[in-house]
Amino acid sequence: MNDKLKEEIRKTLGILKNGGVILYPTDTIWGLGCDATNPEAVKRIYDIKKRADNKSMLVLLDDAGKIASYADVPDIALDLIEVADKPTTIIYPGAKRLAPNLIAEDGTIGIRITREEFTRSLIFRYNKPIVSTSANISGQPAPTNFNEISDEIKQAVDYVVTYRQDDPYQPSPSSVIWIGEGGVIKILRP
């Protein structure tokens, strides 16, 4: 990891620790993020997106071994993570130890294990899950790269990560898989 990336992670950690909201590159699209255990920070993201807080957002973790700390993990989930060939968000039952306003009304939470260098290193160092939601006002198209993010969003956050801003890569959203009781699976987005 180069010094520039280390410095960017250090700055971002400071914002997260102080309850701030970040605009950052993920393994899919640019996202708004915060400490997933901090209800006030989560509320700020809902406010920035002008989104009702009954629509849950997903969280990123750096290691599948940490999922059980935040949700019930059916055995099939770890198999799905292992064979996934693209970013995959899994909706787990029994969400716990997260900001209450982040958890869906049915007690579920979407969790994705990131393999992208910046987010993986950031979450490893922070040692808590980070919210990840598209960097747009609710109802507007999700930006596919940094240049498509509105000034309104950029100005509303506490810190805009500089890493990968010039990346022309046009990623696609993650697959979304719901896992219910007894390991029942529904593919919500292939």
PDB file of C-alpha atoms in Angstrom:
ATOM      1  CA  MET A   1       0.000   0.000   0.000  1.00  0.00           C
ATOM      2  CA  ASN A   2       1.466   3.344  -1.001  1.00  0.00           C
ATOM      3  CA  ASP A   3       1.882   6.334   1.328  1.00  0.00           C
ATOM      4  CA  LYS A   4      -0.829   8.366  -0.421  1.00  0.00           C
ATOM      5  CA  LEU A   5      -3.381   5.613   0.168  1.00  0.00           C
ATOM      6  CA  LYS A   6      -2.285   5.208   3.814  1.00  0.00           C
ATOM      7  CA  GLU A   7      -2.725   8.958   4.384  1.00  0.00           C
ATOM      8  CA  GLU A   8      -6.181   8.883   2.767  1.00  0.00           C
ATOM      9  CA  ILE A   9      -7.226   6.017   5.056  1.00  0.00           C
ATOM     10  CA  ARG A  10      -5.885   7.903   8.101  1.00  0.00           C
ATOM     11  CA  LYS A  11      -7.919  11.029   7.231  1.00  0.00           C
ATOM     12  CA  THR A  12     -11.060   9.000   6.538  1.00  0.00           C
ATOM     13  CA  LEU A  13     -10.724   7.100   9.830  1.00  0.00           C
ATOM     14  CA  GLY A  14     -10.687  10.395  11.719  1.00  0.00           C
ATOM     15  CA  ILE A  15     -13.963  11.453  10.107  1.00  0.00           C
ATOM     16  CA  LEU A  16     -15.653   8.099  10.834  1.00  0.00           C
ATOM     17  CA  LYS A  17     -14.494   8.103  14.465  1.00  0.00           C
ATOM     18  CA  ASN A  18     -16.030  11.560  14.925  1.00  0.00           C
ATOM     19  CA  GLY A  19     -19.424  10.475  13.563  1.00  0.00           C
ATOM     20  CA  GLY A  20     -18.903  12.053  10.150  1.00  0.00           C
ATOM     21  CA  VAL A  21     -20.228  11.131   6.720  1.00  0.00           C
ATOM     22  CA  ILE A  22     -17.832  10.293   3.892  1.00  0.00           C
ATOM     23  CA  LEU A  23     -18.100  10.136   0.108  1.00  0.00           C
ATOM     24  CA  TYR A  24     -15.902   7.241  -0.987  1.00  0.00           C
ATOM     25  CA  PRO A  25     -15.142   4.708  -3.728  1.00  0.00           C
ATOM     26  CA  THR A  26     -16.350   1.172  -3.068  1.00  0.00           C
ATOM     27  CA  ASP A  27     -16.041  -2.144  -4.867  1.00  0.00           C
ATOM     28  CA  THR A  28     -19.083  -1.112  -6.920  1.00  0.00           C
ATOM     29  CA  ILE A  29     -20.070   2.564  -7.226  1.00  0.00           C
ATOM     30  CA  TRP A  30     -19.139   5.668  -5.229  1.00  0.00           C
ATOM     31  CA  GLY A  31     -21.006   5.684  -1.957  1.00  0.00           C
ATOM     32  CA  LEU A  32     -22.014   7.666   1.065  1.00  0.00           C
ATOM     33  CA  GLY A  33     -20.738   6.075   4.239  1.00  0.00           C
ATOM     34  CA  CYS A  34     -20.494   6.359   7.993  1.00  0.00           C
ATOM     35  CA  ASP A  35     -20.051   4.220  11.087  1.00  0.00           C
ATOM     36  CA  ALA A  36     -22.841   1.630  10.806  1.00  0.00           C
ATOM     37  CA  THR A  37     -23.174   1.519  14.606  1.00  0.00           C
ATOM     38  CA  ASN A  38     -23.781   5.279  14.995  1.00  0.00           C
ATOM     39  CA  PRO A  39     -27.508   6.178  14.679  1.00  0.00           C
ATOM     40  CA  GLU A  40     -26.855   9.934  14.379  1.00  0.00           C
ATOM     41  CA  ALA A  41     -24.411   9.415  11.490  1.00  0.00           C
ATOM     42  CA  VAL A  42     -26.853   7.017   9.791  1.00  0.00           C
ATOM     43  CA  LYS A  43     -29.631   9.636  10.141  1.00  0.00           C
ATOM     44  CA  ARG A  44     -27.409  12.201   8.425  1.00  0.00           C
ATOM     45  CA  ILE A  45     -27.069   9.916   5.404  1.00  0.00           C
ATOM     46  CA  TYR A  46     -30.860   9.530   5.204  1.00  0.00           C
ATOM     47  CA  ASP A  47     -31.129  13.339   5.409  1.00  0.00           C
ATOM     48  CA  ILE A  48     -28.478  13.876   2.705  1.00  0.00           C
ATOM     49  CA  LYS A  49     -30.232  11.410   0.398  1.00  0.00           C
ATOM     50  CA  LYS A  50     -33.658  12.876   1.302  1.00  0.00           C
ATOM     51  CA  ARG A  51     -34.718   9.300   1.879  1.00  0.00           C
ATOM     52  CA  ALA A  52     -37.210   7.823   4.334  1.00  0.00           C
ATOM     53  CA  ASP A  53     -35.428   5.992   7.115  1.00  0.00           C
ATOM     54  CA  ASN A  54     -37.646   2.942   6.742  1.00  0.00           C
ATOM     55  CA  LYS A  55     -35.608   2.007   3.641  1.00  0.00           C
ATOM     56  CA  SER A  56     -32.569   0.200   4.994  1.00  0.00           C
ATOM     57  CA  MET A  57     -29.060   0.639   3.628  1.00  0.00           C
ATOM     58  CA  LEU A  58     -26.335  -1.964   3.376  1.00  0.00           C
ATOM     59  CA  VAL A  59     -23.044  -2.216   5.216  1.00  0.00           C
ATOM     60  CA  LEU A  60     -19.574  -3.244   4.110  1.00  0.00           C
ATOM     61  CA  LEU A  61     -17.241  -5.525   6.020  1.00  0.00           C
ATOM     62  CA  ASP A  62     -13.710  -6.620   5.166  1.00  0.00           C
ATOM     63  CA  ASP A  63     -13.975 -10.266   6.242  1.00  0.00           C
ATOM     64  CA  ALA A  64     -16.759 -12.856   6.164  1.00  0.00           C
ATOM     65  CA  GLY A  65     -15.711 -13.999   9.641  1.00  0.00           C
ATOM     66  CA  LYS A  66     -17.087 -10.732  11.061  1.00  0.00           C
ATOM     67  CA  ILE A  67     -20.642 -11.136   9.716  1.00  0.00           C
ATOM     68  CA  ALA A  68     -21.832 -13.192  12.702  1.00  0.00           C
ATOM     69  CA  SER A  69     -21.148 -10.193  14.965  1.00  0.00           C
ATOM     70  CA  TYR A  70     -23.852  -8.234  13.102  1.00  0.00           C
ATOM     71  CA  ALA A  71     -26.399 -10.802  11.827  1.00  0.00           C
ATOM     72  CA  ASP A  72     -27.451 -14.423  11.888  1.00  0.00           C
ATOM     73  CA  VAL A  73     -25.411 -16.308   9.289  1.00  0.00           C
ATOM     74  CA  PRO A  74     -27.028 -19.331   7.640  1.00  0.00           C
ATOM     75  CA  ASP A  75     -24.386 -21.839   6.489  1.00  0.00           C
ATOM     76  CA  ILE A  76     -25.269 -21.273   2.828  1.00  0.00           C
ATOM     77  CA  ALA A  77     -24.211 -17.609   3.090  1.00  0.00           C
ATOM     78  CA  LEU A  78     -20.516 -18.390   3.481  1.00  0.00           C
ATOM     79  CA  ASP A  79     -20.678 -20.721   0.479  1.00  0.00           C
ATOM     80  CA  LEU A  80     -22.290 -17.949  -1.591  1.00  0.00           C
ATOM     81  CA  ILE A  81     -19.584 -15.463  -0.581  1.00  0.00           C
ATOM     82  CA  GLU A  82     -16.848 -17.945  -1.450  1.00  0.00           C
ATOM     83  CA  VAL A  83     -18.150 -18.662  -4.965  1.00  0.00           C
ATOM     84  CA  ALA A  84     -19.223 -15.099  -5.833  1.00  0.00           C
ATOM     85  CA  ASP A  85     -17.366 -13.829  -8.889  1.00  0.00           C
ATOM     86  CA  LYS A  86     -18.610 -10.241  -8.499  1.00  0.00           C
ATOM     87  CA  PRO A  87     -19.548  -8.026  -5.544  1.00  0.00           C
ATOM     88  CA  THR A  88     -22.504  -9.651  -3.815  1.00  0.00           C
ATOM     89  CA  THR A  89     -24.715  -8.174  -1.105  1.00  0.00           C
ATOM     90  CA  ILE A  90     -26.481 -10.735   1.038  1.00  0.00           C
ATOM     91  CA  ILE A  91     -29.514  -9.803   3.117  1.00  0.00           C
ATOM     92  CA  TYR A  92     -29.251 -11.592   6.453  1.00  0.00           C
ATOM     93  CA  PRO A  93     -31.872 -12.158   9.156  1.00  0.00           C
ATOM     94  CA  GLY A  94     -31.313 -11.220  12.791  1.00  0.00           C
ATOM     95  CA  ALA A  95     -29.415  -7.935  12.431  1.00  0.00           C
ATOM     96  CA  LYS A  96     -27.696  -6.871  15.676  1.00  0.00           C
ATOM     97  CA  ARG A  97     -25.124  -4.437  17.100  1.00  0.00           C
ATOM     98  CA  LEU A  98     -25.884  -1.909  14.334  1.00  0.00           C
ATOM     99  CA  ALA A  99     -27.619   1.466  14.443  1.00  0.00           C
ATOM    100  CA  PRO A 100     -31.345   0.683  14.884  1.00  0.00           C
ATOM    101  CA  ASN A 101     -32.276   3.081  12.055  1.00  0.00           C
ATOM    102  CA  LEU A 102     -30.102   1.049   9.686  1.00  0.00           C
ATOM    103  CA  ILE A 103     -31.921  -2.244  10.230  1.00  0.00           C
ATOM    104  CA  ALA A 104     -34.953  -3.055   8.060  1.00  0.00           C
ATOM    105  CA  GLU A 105     -38.362  -3.360   9.728  1.00  0.00           C
ATOM    106  CA  ASP A 106     -38.202  -7.159   9.359  1.00  0.00           C
ATOM    107  CA  GLY A 107     -34.895  -7.264  11.279  1.00  0.00           C
ATOM    108  CA  THR A 108     -32.689  -7.883   8.231  1.00  0.00           C
ATOM    109  CA  ILE A 109     -29.515  -6.165   7.071  1.00  0.00           C
ATOM    110  CA  GLY A 110     -27.667  -6.236   3.758  1.00  0.00           C
ATOM    111  CA  ILE A 111     -23.954  -6.967   4.132  1.00  0.00           C
ATOM    112  CA  ARG A 112     -21.275  -7.113   1.437  1.00  0.00           C
ATOM    113  CA  ILE A 113     -17.697  -8.265   1.898  1.00  0.00           C
ATOM    114  CA  THR A 114     -15.517  -5.836  -0.024  1.00  0.00           C
ATOM    115  CA  ARG A 115     -12.383  -6.912  -1.854  1.00  0.00           C
ATOM    116  CA  GLU A 116     -11.509  -3.399  -3.049  1.00  0.00           C
ATOM    117  CA  GLU A 117      -8.197  -2.150  -1.590  1.00  0.00           C
ATOM    118  CA  PHE A 118      -9.303   1.183  -0.102  1.00  0.00           C
ATOM    119  CA  THR A 119     -12.530   0.022   1.558  1.00  0.00           C
ATOM    120  CA  ARG A 120     -11.043  -3.255   2.745  1.00  0.00           C
ATOM    121  CA  SER A 121      -8.097  -1.459   4.405  1.00  0.00           C
ATOM    122  CA  LEU A 122     -10.349   1.240   5.859  1.00  0.00           C
ATOM    123  CA  ILE A 123     -12.774  -1.248   7.417  1.00  0.00           C
ATOM    124  CA  PHE A 124      -9.936  -3.439   8.702  1.00  0.00           C
ATOM    125  CA  ARG A 125      -8.390  -0.443  10.478  1.00  0.00           C
ATOM    126  CA  TYR A 126     -11.746   0.907  11.715  1.00  0.00           C
ATOM    127  CA  ASN A 127     -12.827  -2.548  12.916  1.00  0.00           C
ATOM    128  CA  LYS A 128     -16.532  -1.739  12.476  1.00  0.00           C
ATOM    129  CA  PRO A 129     -18.899  -2.019   9.520  1.00  0.00           C
ATOM    130  CA  ILE A 130     -19.360   1.027   7.314  1.00  0.00           C
ATOM    131  CA  VAL A 131     -22.621   2.067   5.670  1.00  0.00           C
ATOM    132  CA  SER A 132     -22.588   1.995   1.893  1.00  0.00           C
ATOM    133  CA  THR A 133     -25.350   3.577  -0.158  1.00  0.00           C
ATOM    134  CA  SER A 134     -25.293   5.209  -3.569  1.00  0.00           C
ATOM    135  CA  ALA A 135     -24.114   8.826  -3.633  1.00  0.00           C
ATOM    136  CA  ASN A 136     -27.313  10.373  -4.924  1.00  0.00           C
ATOM    137  CA  ILE A 137     -30.553  11.986  -3.805  1.00  0.00           C
ATOM    138  CA  SER A 138     -33.181   9.264  -3.438  1.00  0.00           C
ATOM    139  CA  GLY A 139     -35.032   8.709  -6.715  1.00  0.00           C
ATOM    140  CA  GLN A 140     -32.257  10.125  -8.897  1.00  0.00           C
ATOM    141  CA  PRO A 141     -29.925   7.888 -10.942  1.00  0.00           C
ATOM    142  CA  ALA A 142     -26.952   6.456  -9.043  1.00  0.00           C
ATOM    143  CA  PRO A 143     -23.670   7.947 -10.294  1.00  0.00           C
ATOM    144  CA  THR A 144     -21.316   5.413 -11.864  1.00  0.00           C
ATOM    145  CA  ASN A 145     -18.162   7.467 -11.307  1.00  0.00           C
ATOM    146  CA  PHE A 146     -17.020  10.450  -9.257  1.00  0.00           C
ATOM    147  CA  ASN A 147     -17.708  13.048 -11.973  1.00  0.00           C
ATOM    148  CA  GLU A 148     -21.408  12.143 -12.006  1.00  0.00           C
ATOM    149  CA  ILE A 149     -21.901  12.914  -8.290  1.00  0.00           C
ATOM    150  CA  SER A 150     -23.881  16.116  -7.729  1.00  0.00           C
ATOM    151  CA  ASP A 151     -22.327  19.128  -6.016  1.00  0.00           C
ATOM    152  CA  GLU A 152     -25.206  18.957  -3.520  1.00  0.00           C
ATOM    153  CA  ILE A 153     -23.991  15.540  -2.335  1.00  0.00           C
ATOM    154  CA  LYS A 154     -20.300  16.548  -2.371  1.00  0.00           C
ATOM    155  CA  GLN A 155     -21.021  19.600  -0.220  1.00  0.00           C
ATOM    156  CA  ALA A 156     -23.235  17.742   2.259  1.00  0.00           C
ATOM    157  CA  VAL A 157     -20.595  15.260   3.453  1.00  0.00           C
ATOM    158  CA  ASP A 158     -17.804  15.823   5.960  1.00  0.00           C
ATOM    159  CA  TYR A 159     -15.071  14.349   3.783  1.00  0.00           C
ATOM    160  CA  VAL A 160     -14.641  13.489   0.116  1.00  0.00           C
ATOM    161  CA  VAL A 161     -12.051  10.751  -0.392  1.00  0.00           C
ATOM    162  CA  THR A 162      -9.540  11.738  -3.086  1.00  0.00           C
ATOM    163  CA  TYR A 163      -8.504   8.172  -3.929  1.00  0.00           C
ATOM    164  CA  ARG A 164      -9.843   6.941  -7.326  1.00  0.00           C
ATOM    165  CA  GLN A 165     -11.634  10.203  -8.207  1.00  0.00           C
ATOM    166  CA  ASP A 166     -10.115  10.088 -11.709  1.00  0.00           C
ATOM    167  CA  ASP A 167     -11.010   6.432 -12.204  1.00  0.00           C
ATOM    168  CA  PRO A 168     -13.095   6.220 -15.412  1.00  0.00           C
ATOM    169  CA  TYR A 169     -14.237   2.706 -14.493  1.00  0.00           C
ATOM    170  CA  GLN A 170     -18.011   2.295 -14.825  1.00  0.00           C
ATOM    171  CA  PRO A 171     -18.842  -0.422 -12.287  1.00  0.00           C
ATOM    172  CA  SER A 172     -22.186  -2.102 -11.924  1.00  0.00           C
ATOM    173  CA  PRO A 173     -24.141  -2.511  -8.700  1.00  0.00           C
ATOM    174  CA  SER A 174     -23.685  -5.664  -6.669  1.00  0.00           C
ATOM    175  CA  SER A 175     -25.790  -8.781  -6.929  1.00  0.00           C
ATOM    176  CA  VAL A 176     -28.341  -8.914  -4.119  1.00  0.00           C
ATOM    177  CA  ILE A 177     -29.363 -12.194  -2.514  1.00  0.00           C
ATOM    178  CA  TRP A 178     -31.873 -12.583   0.320  1.00  0.00           C
ATOM    179  CA  ILE A 179     -31.433 -15.484   2.740  1.00  0.00           C
ATOM    180  CA  GLY A 180     -34.379 -16.435   4.926  1.00  0.00           C
ATOM    181  CA  GLU A 181     -34.914 -18.857   7.757  1.00  0.00           C
ATOM    182  CA  GLY A 182     -33.774 -22.385   6.960  1.00  0.00           C
ATOM    183  CA  GLY A 183     -31.427 -21.174   4.210  1.00  0.00           C
ATOM    184  CA  VAL A 184     -34.165 -20.198   1.715  1.00  0.00           C
ATOM    185  CA  ILE A 185     -32.584 -18.075  -1.030  1.00  0.00           C
ATOM    186  CA  LYS A 186     -34.116 -15.423  -3.292  1.00  0.00           C
ATOM    187  CA  ILE A 187     -32.038 -13.597  -5.902  1.00  0.00           C
ATOM    188  CA  LEU A 188     -33.248  -9.980  -5.831  1.00  0.00           C
ATOM    189  CA  ARG A 189     -30.700  -8.621  -8.329  1.00  0.00           C
ATOM    190  CA  PRO A 190     -28.534 -10.999 -10.412  1.00  0.00           C
TER     191      PRO A 190
END
